[in-house]
CSV table of C-alpha atoms in Angstrom, one decimal:
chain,number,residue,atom,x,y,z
A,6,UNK,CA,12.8,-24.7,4.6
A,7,UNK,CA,15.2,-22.6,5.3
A,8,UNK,CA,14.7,-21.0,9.4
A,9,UNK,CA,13.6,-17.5,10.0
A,10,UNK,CA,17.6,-15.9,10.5
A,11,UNK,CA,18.5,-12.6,10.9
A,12,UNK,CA,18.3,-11.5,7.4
A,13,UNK,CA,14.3,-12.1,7.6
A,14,UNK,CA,13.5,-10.4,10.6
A,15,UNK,CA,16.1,-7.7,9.3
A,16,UNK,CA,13.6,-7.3,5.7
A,17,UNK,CA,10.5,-8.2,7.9
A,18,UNK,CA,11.2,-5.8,10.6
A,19,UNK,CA,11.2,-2.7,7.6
A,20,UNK,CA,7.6,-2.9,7.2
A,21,UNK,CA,7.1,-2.8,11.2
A,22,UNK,CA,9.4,0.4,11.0
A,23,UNK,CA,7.5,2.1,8.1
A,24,UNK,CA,3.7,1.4,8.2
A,25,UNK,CA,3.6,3.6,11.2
A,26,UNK,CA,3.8,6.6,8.4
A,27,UNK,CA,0.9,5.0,6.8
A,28,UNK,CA,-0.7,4.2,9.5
A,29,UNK,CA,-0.7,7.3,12.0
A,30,UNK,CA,0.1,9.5,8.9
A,31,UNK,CA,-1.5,8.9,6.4
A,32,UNK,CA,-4.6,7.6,6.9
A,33,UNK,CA,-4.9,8.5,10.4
A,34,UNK,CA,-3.5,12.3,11.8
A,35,UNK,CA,-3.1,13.9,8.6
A,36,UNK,CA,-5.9,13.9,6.6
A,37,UNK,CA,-7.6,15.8,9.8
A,38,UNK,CA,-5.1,17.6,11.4
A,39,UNK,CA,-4.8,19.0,7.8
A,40,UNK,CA,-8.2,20.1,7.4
A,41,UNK,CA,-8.9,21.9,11.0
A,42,UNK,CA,-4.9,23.1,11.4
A,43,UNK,CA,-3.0,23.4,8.5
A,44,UNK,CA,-6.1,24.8,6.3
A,45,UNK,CA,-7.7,26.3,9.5
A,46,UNK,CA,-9.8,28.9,8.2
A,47,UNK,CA,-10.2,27.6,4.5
A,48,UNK,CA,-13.3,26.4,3.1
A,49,UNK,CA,-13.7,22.6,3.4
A,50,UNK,CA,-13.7,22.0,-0.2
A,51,UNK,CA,-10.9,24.2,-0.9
A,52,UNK,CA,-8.7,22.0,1.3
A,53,UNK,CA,-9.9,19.0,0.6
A,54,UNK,CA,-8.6,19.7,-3.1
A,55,UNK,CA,-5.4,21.2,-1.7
A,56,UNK,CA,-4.7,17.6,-0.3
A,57,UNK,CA,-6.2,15.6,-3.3
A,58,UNK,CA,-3.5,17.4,-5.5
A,59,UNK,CA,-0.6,16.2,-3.2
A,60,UNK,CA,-1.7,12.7,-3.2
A,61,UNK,CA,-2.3,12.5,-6.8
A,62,UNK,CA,1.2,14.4,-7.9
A,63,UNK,CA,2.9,11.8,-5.2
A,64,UNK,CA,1.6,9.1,-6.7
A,65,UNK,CA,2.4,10.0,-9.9
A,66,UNK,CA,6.2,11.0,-9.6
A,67,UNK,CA,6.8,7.5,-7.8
A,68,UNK,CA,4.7,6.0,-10.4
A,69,UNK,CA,6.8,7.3,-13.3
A,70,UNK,CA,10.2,6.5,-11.8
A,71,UNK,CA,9.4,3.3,-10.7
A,72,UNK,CA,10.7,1.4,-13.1
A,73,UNK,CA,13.6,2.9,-14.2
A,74,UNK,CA,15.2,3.4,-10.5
A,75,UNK,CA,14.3,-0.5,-10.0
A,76,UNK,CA,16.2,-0.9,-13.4
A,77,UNK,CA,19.2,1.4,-11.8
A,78,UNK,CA,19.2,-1.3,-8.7
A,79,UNK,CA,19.8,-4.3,-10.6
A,80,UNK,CA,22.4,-2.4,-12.4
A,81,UNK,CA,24.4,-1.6,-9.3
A,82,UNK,CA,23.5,-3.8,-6.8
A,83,UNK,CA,21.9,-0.6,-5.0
A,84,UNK,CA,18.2,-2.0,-3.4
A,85,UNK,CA,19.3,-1.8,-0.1
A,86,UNK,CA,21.0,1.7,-0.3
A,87,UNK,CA,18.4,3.5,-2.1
A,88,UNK,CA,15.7,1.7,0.2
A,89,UNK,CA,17.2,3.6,3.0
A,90,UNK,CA,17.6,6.4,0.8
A,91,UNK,CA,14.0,6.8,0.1
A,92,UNK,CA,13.5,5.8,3.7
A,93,UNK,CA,15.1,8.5,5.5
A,94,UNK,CA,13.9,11.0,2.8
A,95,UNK,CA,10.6,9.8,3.9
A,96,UNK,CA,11.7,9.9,7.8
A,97,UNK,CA,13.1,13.6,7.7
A,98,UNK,CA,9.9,15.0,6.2
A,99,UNK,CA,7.5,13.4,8.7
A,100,UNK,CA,9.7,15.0,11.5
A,101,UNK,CA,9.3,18.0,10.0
A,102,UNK,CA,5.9,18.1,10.4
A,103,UNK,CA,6.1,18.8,13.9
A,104,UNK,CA,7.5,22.5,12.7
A,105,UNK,CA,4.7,23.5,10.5
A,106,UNK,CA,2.4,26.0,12.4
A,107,UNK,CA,-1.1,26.7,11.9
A,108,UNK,CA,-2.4,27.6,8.3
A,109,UNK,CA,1.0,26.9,6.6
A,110,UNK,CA,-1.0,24.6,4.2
A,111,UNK,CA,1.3,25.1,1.5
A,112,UNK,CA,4.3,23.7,3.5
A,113,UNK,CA,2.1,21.2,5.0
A,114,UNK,CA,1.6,19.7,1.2
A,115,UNK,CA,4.8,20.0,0.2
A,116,UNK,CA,6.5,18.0,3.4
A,117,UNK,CA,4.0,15.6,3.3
A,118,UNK,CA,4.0,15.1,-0.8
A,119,UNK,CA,8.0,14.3,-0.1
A,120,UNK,CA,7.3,11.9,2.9
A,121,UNK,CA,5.0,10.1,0.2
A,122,UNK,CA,7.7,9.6,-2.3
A,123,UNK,CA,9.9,8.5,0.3
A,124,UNK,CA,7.8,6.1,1.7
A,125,UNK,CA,6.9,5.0,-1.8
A,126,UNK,CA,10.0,4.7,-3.3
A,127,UNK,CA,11.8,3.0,-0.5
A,128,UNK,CA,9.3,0.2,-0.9
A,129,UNK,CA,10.2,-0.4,-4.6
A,130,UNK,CA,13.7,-1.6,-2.8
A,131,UNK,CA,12.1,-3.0,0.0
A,132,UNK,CA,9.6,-5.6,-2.1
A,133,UNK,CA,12.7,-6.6,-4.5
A,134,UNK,CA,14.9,-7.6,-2.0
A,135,UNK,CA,12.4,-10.4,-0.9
A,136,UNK,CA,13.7,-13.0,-3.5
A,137,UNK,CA,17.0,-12.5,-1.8
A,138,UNK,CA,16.1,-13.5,1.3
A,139,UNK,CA,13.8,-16.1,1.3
A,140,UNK,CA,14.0,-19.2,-0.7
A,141,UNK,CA,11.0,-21.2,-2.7
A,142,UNK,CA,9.1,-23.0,-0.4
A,143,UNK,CA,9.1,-20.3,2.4
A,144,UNK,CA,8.6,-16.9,0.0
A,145,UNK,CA,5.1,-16.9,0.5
A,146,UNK,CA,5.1,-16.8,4.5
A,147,UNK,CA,7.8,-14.2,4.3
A,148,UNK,CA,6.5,-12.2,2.3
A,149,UNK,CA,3.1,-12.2,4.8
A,150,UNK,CA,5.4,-12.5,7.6
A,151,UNK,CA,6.5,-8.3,6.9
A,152,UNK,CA,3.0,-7.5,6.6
A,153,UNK,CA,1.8,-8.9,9.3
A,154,UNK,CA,4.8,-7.3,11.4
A,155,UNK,CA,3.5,-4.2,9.8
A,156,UNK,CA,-0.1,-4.4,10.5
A,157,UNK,CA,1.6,-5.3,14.5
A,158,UNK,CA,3.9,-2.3,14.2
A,159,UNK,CA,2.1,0.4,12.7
A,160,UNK,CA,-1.3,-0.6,14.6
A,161,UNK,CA,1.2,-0.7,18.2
A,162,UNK,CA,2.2,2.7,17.4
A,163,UNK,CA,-1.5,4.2,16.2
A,164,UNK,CA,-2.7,3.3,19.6
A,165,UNK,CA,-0.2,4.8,21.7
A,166,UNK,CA,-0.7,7.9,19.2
A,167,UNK,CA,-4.2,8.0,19.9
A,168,UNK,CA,-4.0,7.8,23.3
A,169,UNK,CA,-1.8,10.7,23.5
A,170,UNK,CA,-4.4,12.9,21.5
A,171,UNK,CA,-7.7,11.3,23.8
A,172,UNK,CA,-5.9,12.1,27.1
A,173,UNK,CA,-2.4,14.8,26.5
A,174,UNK,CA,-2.3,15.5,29.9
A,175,UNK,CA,-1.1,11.8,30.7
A,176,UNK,CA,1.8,12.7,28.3
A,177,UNK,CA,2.6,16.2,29.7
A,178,UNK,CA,1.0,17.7,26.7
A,179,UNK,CA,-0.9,20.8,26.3
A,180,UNK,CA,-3.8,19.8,24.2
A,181,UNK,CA,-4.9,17.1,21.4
A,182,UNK,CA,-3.0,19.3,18.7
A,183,UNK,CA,0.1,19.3,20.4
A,184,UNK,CA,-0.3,15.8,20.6
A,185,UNK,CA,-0.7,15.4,17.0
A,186,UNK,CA,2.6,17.3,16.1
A,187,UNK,CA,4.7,15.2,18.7
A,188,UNK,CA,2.9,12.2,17.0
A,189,UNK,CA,4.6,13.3,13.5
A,190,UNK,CA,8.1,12.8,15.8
A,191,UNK,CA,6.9,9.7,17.5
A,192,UNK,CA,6.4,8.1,13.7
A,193,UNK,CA,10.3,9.3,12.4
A,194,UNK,CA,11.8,7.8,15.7
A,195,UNK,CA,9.9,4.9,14.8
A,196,UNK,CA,10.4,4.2,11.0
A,197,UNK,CA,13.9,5.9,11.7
A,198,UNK,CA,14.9,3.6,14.2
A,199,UNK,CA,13.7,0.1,13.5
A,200,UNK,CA,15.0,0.6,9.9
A,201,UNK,CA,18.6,0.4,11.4
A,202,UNK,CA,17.8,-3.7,11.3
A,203,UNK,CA,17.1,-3.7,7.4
A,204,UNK,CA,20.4,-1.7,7.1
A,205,UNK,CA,22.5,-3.9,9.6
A,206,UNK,CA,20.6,-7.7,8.8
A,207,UNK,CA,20.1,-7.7,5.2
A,208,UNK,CA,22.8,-8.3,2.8
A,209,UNK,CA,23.0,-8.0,-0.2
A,210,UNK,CA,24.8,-9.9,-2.9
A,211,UNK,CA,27.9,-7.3,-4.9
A,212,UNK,CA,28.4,-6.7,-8.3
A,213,UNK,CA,31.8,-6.4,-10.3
A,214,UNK,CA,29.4,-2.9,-12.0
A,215,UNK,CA,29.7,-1.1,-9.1
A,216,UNK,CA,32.8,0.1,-10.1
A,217,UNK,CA,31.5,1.8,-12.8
A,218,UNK,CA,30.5,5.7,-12.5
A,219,UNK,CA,27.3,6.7,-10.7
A,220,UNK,CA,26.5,8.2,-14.6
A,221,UNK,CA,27.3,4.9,-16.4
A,222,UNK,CA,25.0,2.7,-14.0
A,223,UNK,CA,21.9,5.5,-14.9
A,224,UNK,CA,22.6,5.3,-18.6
A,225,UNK,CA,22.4,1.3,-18.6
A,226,UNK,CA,19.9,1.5,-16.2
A,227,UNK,CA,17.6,3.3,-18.6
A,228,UNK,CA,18.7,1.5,-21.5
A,229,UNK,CA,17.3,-1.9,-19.0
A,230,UNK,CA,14.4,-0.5,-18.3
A,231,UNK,CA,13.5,0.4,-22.0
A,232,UNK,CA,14.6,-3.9,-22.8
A,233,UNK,CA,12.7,-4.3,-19.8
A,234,UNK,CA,9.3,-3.1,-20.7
A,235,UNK,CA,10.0,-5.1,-24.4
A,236,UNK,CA,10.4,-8.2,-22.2
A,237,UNK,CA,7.2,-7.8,-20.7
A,238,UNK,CA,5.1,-7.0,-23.6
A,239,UNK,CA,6.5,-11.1,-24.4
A,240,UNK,CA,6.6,-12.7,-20.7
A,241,UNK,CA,2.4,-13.5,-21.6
A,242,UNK,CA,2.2,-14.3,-18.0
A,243,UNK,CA,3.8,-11.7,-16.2
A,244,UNK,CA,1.6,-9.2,-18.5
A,245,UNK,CA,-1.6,-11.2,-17.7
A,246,UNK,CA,-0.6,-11.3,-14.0
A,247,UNK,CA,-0.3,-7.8,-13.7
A,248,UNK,CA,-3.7,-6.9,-15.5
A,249,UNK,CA,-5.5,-9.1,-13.1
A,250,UNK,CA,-3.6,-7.4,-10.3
A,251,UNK,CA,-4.3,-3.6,-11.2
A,252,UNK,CA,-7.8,-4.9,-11.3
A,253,UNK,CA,-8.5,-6.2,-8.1
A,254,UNK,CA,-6.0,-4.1,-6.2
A,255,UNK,CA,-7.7,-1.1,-7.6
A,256,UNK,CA,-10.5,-3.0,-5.9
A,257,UNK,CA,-8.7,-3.0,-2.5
A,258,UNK,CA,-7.4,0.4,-2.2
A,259,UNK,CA,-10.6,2.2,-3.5
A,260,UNK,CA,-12.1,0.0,-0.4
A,261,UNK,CA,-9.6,0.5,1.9
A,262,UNK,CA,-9.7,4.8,0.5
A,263,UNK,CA,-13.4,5.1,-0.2
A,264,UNK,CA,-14.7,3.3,3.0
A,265,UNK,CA,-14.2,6.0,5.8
A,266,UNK,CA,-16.3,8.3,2.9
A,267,UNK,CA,-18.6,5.8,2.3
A,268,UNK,CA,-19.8,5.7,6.2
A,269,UNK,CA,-19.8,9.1,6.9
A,270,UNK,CA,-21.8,9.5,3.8
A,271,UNK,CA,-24.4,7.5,6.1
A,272,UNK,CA,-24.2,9.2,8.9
A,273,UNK,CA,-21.4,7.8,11.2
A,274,UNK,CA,-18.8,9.9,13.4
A,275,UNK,CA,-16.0,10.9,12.2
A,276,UNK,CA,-14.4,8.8,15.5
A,277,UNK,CA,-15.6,5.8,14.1
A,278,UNK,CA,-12.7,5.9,11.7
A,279,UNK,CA,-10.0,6.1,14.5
A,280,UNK,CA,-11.8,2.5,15.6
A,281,UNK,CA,-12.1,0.8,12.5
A,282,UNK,CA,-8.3,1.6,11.8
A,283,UNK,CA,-7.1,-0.2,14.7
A,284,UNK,CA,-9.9,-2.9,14.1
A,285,UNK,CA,-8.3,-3.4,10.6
A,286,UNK,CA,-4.5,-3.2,12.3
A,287,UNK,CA,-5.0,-5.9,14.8
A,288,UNK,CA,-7.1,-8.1,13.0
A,289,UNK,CA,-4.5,-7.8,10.0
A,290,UNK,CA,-1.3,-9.1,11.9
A,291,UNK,CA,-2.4,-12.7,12.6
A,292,UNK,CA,-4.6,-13.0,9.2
A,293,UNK,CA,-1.6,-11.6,7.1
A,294,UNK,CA,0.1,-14.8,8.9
A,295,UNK,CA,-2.3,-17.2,8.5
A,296,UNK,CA,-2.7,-16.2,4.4
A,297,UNK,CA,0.9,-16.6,4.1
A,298,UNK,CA,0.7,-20.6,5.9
A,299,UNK,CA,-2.6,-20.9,3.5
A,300,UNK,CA,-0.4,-20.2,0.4
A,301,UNK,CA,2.1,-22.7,1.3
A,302,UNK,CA,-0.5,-25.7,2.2
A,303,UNK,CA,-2.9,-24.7,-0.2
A,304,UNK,CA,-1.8,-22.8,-3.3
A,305,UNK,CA,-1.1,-19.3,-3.4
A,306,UNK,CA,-3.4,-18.5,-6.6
A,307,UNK,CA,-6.3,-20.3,-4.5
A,308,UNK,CA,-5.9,-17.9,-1.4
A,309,UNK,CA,-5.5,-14.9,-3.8
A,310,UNK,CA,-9.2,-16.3,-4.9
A,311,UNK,CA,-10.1,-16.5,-1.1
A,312,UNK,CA,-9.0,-13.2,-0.8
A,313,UNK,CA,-10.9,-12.2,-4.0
A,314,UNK,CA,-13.6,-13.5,-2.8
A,315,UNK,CA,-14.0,-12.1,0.8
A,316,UNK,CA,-14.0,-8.8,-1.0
A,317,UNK,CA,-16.8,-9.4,-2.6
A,318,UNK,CA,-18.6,-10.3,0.6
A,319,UNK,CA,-17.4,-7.2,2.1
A,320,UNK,CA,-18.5,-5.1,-0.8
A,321,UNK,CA,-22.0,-6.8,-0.8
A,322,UNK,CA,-22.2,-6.4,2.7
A,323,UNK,CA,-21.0,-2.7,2.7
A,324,UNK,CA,-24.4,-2.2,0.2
A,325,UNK,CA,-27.0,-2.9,2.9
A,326,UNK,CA,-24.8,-1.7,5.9
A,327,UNK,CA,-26.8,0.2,8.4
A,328,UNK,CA,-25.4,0.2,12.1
A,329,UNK,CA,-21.6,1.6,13.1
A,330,UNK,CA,-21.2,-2.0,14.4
A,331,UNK,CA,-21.6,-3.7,11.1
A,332,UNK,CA,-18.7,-0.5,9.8
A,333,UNK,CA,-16.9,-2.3,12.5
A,334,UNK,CA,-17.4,-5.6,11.3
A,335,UNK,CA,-17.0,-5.1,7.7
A,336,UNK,CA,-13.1,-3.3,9.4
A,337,UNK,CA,-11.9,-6.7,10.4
A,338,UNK,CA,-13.1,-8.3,7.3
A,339,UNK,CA,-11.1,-6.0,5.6
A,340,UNK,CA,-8.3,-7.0,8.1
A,341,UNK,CA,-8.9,-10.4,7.3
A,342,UNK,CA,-8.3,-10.4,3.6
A,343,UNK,CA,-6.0,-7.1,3.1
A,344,UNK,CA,-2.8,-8.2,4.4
A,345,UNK,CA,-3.0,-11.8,2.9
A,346,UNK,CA,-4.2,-10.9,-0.8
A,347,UNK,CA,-1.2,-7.9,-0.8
A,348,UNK,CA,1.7,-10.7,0.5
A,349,UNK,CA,0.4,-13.4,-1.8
A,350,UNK,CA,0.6,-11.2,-4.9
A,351,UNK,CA,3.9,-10.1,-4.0
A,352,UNK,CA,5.1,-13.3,-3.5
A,353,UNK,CA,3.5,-15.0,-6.5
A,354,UNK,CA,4.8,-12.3,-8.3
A,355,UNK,CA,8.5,-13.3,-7.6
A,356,UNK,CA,7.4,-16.4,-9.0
A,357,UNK,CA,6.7,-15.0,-12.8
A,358,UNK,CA,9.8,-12.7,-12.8
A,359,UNK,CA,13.1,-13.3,-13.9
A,360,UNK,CA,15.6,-13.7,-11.0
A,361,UNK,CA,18.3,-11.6,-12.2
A,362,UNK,CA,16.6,-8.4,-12.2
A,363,UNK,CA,13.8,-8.4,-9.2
A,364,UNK,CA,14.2,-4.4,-8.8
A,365,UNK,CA,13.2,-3.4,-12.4
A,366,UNK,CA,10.3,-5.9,-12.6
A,367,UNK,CA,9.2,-5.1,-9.5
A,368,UNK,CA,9.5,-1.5,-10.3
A,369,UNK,CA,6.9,-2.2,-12.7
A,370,UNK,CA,4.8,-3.7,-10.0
A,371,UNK,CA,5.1,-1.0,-7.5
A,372,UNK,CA,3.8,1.6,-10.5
A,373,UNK,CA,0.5,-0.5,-11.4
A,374,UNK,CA,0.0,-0.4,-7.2
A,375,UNK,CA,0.4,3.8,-7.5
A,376,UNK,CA,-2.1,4.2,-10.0
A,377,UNK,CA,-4.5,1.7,-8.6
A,378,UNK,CA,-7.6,3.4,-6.6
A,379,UNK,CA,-8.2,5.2,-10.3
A,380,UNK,CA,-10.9,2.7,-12.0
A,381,UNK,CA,-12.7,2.0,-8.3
A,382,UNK,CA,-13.6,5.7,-7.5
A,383,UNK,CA,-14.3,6.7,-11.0
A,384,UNK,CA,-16.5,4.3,-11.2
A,385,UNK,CA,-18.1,4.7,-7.6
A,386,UNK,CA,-18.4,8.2,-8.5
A,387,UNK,CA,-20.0,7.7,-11.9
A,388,UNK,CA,-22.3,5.2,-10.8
A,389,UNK,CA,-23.8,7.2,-7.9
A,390,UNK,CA,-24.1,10.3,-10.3
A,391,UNK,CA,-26.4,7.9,-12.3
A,392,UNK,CA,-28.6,6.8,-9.8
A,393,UNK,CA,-29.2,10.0,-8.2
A,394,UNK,CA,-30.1,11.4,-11.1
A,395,UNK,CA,-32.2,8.8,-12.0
A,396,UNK,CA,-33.8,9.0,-8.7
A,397,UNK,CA,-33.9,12.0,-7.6
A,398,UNK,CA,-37.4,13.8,-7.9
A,399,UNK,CA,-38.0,17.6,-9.9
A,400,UNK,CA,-38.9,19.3,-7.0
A,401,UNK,CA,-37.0,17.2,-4.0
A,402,UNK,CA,-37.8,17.7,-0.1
A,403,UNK,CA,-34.1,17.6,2.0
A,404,UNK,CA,-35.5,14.1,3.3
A,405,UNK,CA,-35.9,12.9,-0.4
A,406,UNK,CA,-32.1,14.5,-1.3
A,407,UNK,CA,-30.6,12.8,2.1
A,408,UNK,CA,-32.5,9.3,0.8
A,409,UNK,CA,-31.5,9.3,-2.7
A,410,UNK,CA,-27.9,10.5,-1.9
A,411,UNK,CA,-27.7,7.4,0.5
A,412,UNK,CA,-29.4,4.8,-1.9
A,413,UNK,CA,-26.7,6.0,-4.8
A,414,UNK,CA,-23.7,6.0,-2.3
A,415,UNK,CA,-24.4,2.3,-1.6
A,416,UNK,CA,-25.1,1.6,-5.8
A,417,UNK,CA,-21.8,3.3,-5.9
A,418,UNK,CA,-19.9,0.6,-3.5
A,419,UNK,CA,-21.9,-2.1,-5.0
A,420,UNK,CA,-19.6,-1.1,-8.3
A,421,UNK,CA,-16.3,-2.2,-7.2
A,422,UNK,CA,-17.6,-5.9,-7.7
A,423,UNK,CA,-17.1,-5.6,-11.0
A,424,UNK,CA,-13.0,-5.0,-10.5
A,425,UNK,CA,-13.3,-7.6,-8.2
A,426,UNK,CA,-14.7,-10.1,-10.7
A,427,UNK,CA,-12.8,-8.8,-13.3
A,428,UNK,CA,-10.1,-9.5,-11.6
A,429,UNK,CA,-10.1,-12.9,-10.7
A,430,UNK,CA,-11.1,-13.9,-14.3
A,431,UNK,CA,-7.7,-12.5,-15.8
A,432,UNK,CA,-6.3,-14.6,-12.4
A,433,UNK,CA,-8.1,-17.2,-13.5
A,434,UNK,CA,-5.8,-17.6,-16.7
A,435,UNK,CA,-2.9,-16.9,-15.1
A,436,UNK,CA,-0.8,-20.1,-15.7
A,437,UNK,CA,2.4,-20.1,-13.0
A,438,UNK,CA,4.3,-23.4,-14.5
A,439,UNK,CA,4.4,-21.2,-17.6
A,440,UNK,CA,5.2,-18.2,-16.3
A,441,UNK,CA,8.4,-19.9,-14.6
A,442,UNK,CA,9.2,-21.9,-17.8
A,443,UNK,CA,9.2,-18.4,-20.0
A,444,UNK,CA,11.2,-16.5,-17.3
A,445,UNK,CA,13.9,-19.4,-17.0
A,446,UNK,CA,14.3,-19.3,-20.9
A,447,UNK,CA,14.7,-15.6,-20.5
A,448,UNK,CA,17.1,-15.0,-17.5
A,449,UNK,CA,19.0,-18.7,-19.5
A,450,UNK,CA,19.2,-20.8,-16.5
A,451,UNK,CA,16.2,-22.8,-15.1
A,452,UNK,CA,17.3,-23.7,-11.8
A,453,UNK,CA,17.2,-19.7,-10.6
A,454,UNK,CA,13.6,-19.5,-11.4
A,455,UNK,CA,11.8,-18.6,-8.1
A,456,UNK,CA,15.0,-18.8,-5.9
C-alpha cells in the first residue's frame, strides 16, 4: 500500500480547506444571518423564497456544466487548475460577504449563488483527481481520509465561529452580527489558505494537448462529453451504480436538509441546530475514518449497505422522536454514517469508471449529487399534505391543527425510507468485477482499471 505522501495530505487537506464554506456558510451563518439581516424587514416567507431561488439556480448551473467542464479536464489535463479556479471564485465571494450591509438581499443572493458554484465546481476537480493519487488497495481510506479531514476542519472552524458570535467581546467585536460578517472572512482565509497545499502537493500528470488552443480543447471537450454520455448509456454498471446512488443520496441530503425543519416543526430551538452541527462534525471525522478501514477489510459495497442501513434506523427513529436529546442523538448518527457512505461511493465509483477520463465521468457524478434532495422533499412534502388532510378535522381547534401538523411532519420523514430501500436494491445488483471488466474493454487496457 502505497504510504500517506505529500500528494495525499496535499488532495486530503482541500476538503479541510473548503468544508468550512459549507460548514459555517452554508448550513450554519447564512441561512440566518440572511433572514434577520440581509432580508431584515421582509416577510419571512418572502425571504425564505428569495434564498430557495439562489440554492436551486446554483445547483442547477453546476449541475448542467458538470459534465462537460469534467470532459474539458481530461482534455487538457486542467483538474487541478480549474479546481483552484472554482476555488478561489468560491473564496472571493464568501469574503465579500463581509461588505454587504443590512437589507442588501439582492447582493446577498447573488454573492452567495457564486460562492455555491464555486464551491461546487471546484469539487468536480477535486473528486477526479482521487484516482491519481491513490492506488487500488488504499482508494477507499483516501477517499474517507478528505472527509474525515473535512468533517475535522470545517467543524474546528464552526466552533471558533460560534464562539465569536456567543461571546464578541472576547474577540474585540461589537456585537453577534459583527461577528457573523468577520466569520464570512475567517471562512476565505481558511479555504483560501489551506488550499495553497492542493496547489503546491498534488501533481498532476501532462498532456502533449495542452498545446492546443484554449478553443480547440472546448470543442473536443464537448464533442467527449456528448461520446461520453453514449458510453454510459452501455457501461450497464456504471448506469446502475448511479441510479442506486441518486436514490439513496437523495436520501441523505434531504436528511441532512430537511432535519433542522423537521425539529423545529416539533418545537425545538432554533439553537439546537448550532449543537447538532457540531455533534454531526465531530462525530463525522473519526467515523468517516473508520468507514474508509471498513471498506478495505470488509468490502466497500457491504459498508455502503451498513451505511444504508443506519439511515434507515435514523429515519425510523426520527418518526417517534420527542426530546431535543434524542435530535442530538439522531446528529451523531447522522455523523456516523454520512461521511463514510459519501467516501465509499466516491471511491467505488472510481472503480466502475474508465481510467483515462476520471473528470468527465465524474462530472456526471457530481451532477446526479446537485440534483439529489429533489425526490426526498417532494415526497416528504406530498406525504404530509396527505395525512393532514386526511386527518385534520372540518372544524379544527389550534391544539387539533398543532397535533395533526406534527403527526404528518413525522409520516413525512417516515417517507424517505423508501429512497433508502430503493436504493440499496439497485446496489444490490450492482456487480463491481463487471463493471471493471466493461470499463477495461472500453479505456483497451486491463491493467489501468481501478489504478
Amino acid at each position: 500500500m502505497r504510504k500517506l505522501d505529500k500528494q495525499v495530505w496535499g488532495w486530503a487537506l482541500y476538503d479541510w480547506a473548503n468544508s468550512a464554506f459549507a460548514t459555517t456558510v452554508m448550513a450554519g451563518f447564512f441561512p440566518i444571518f440572511f433572514k434577520q439581516y440581509w432580508s431584515y424587514g421582509a416577510d419571512v416567507n418572502t425571504s425564505t423564497a428569495q434564498l430557495g431561488f439562489a440554492n436551486a439556480v446554483a445547483s442547477l448551473i453546476v449541475a448542467a456544466m458538470a459534465p462537460l467542464l469534467g470532459a474539458v479536464a481530461d482534455r487538457g489535463s486542467a483538474k487541478k487548475r480549474l479546481l483552484l479556479l472554482f476555488a478561489y471564485l468560491g473564496v472571493l465571494m464568501t469574503a465579500s460577504l463581509f461588505f454587504v450591509q443590512q437589507g442588501q438581499w439582492l447582493w446577498a443572493v447573488f454573492i452567495y449563488s457564486l460562492g455555491i458554484i464555486g464551491f461546487s465546481g471546484a469539487n468536480i476537480f477535486y473528486d477526479s483527481l482521487l484516482p491519481s493519487v491513490a492506488e487500488k488497495d488504499n482508494i477507499d481510506y483516501i477517499s474517507s481520509l478528505g472527509f474525515s479531514l473535512g468533517y475535522l476542519g470545517g467543524g474546528l472552524l464552526f466552533l471558533v465561529n460560534v464562539l465569536m458570535t456567543l461571546y464578541p467581546e472576547t474577540f474585540g467585536l461589537a456585537d453577534a452580527g459583527e461577528a457573523v460578517r468577520w466569520s464570512f472572512l475567517t471562512v476565505a482565509l481558511w479555504w483560501g489558505g489551506f488550499s495553497l497545499f492542493t496547489l503546491f502537493w498534488v501533481e498532476e500528470e501532462k498532456k502533449a494537448i495542452e498545446s492546443r488552443s484554449v478553443v480547440q480543447i472546448i470543442r473536443e471537450g464537448g464533442q467527449q462529453f456528448v461520446g461520453t454520455f453514449q458510453e454510459i448509456r452501455h457501461l450497464k454498471t456504471v448506469f446502475l451504480f448511479l441510479l442506486a446512488y441518486w436514490f439513496y443520496i437523495d436520501g441523505v441530503d434531504t436528511i441532512v436538509r430537511m432535519a433542522v425543519d423537521y425539529g423545529l416543526s416539533l418545537g425545538f430551538a432554533s439553537n439546537d441546530l448550532i449543537i447538532a452541527l457540531l455533534i454531526v462534525q465531530f462525530v463525522g471525522f473519526p467515523a468517516a475514518l473508520l468507514f474508509g478501514k471498513l471498506g478495505q477489510s470488509w468490502g466497500v459495497r457491504k459498508s455502503i449497505f451498513l451505511g444504508i442501513g443506519i439511515y434507515i434506523l435514523i429515519t425510523l427513529w426520527g418518526v417517534r422522536m420527542e426530546s431535543k436529546n434524542e435530535f442530538y442523538i439522531l446528529a451523531g448518527a447522522i455523523g456516523l454514517a454520512q461521511g463514510g457512505i459519501q467516501a465509499l461511493s466516491r471511491s467505488f465509483y472510481s472503480r466502475l469508471i474508465p481510467a483515462d477520463k476520471p473528470a468527465e465521468y465524474y462530472g456526471f457524478y457530481n451532477m446526479l449529487g446537485k440534483f439529489a434532495a429533489i425526490l426526498g422533499p417532494a415526497l416528504m412534502g406530498f406525504v404530509g399534505l396527505f395525512v393532514r388532510r386526511m386527518l385534520m378535522p372540518a372544524a379544527p381547534t389550534a391544539e387539533q391543527i398543532e397535533t395533526v401538523g406534527r403527526i404528518a411532519s413525522r409520516w413525512g420523514i417516515g417517507s424517505i425510507i423508501l429512497l433508502f430501500l430503493i436504493g440499496g436494491v439497485l446496489l444490490y445488483f450492482v456487480d463491481e468485477e463487471k463493471g471493471k471488466q466493461e470499463a477495461a474493454r472500453l479505456a483497451g487496457d486491463e491493467s489501468t482499471v481501478g489504478e
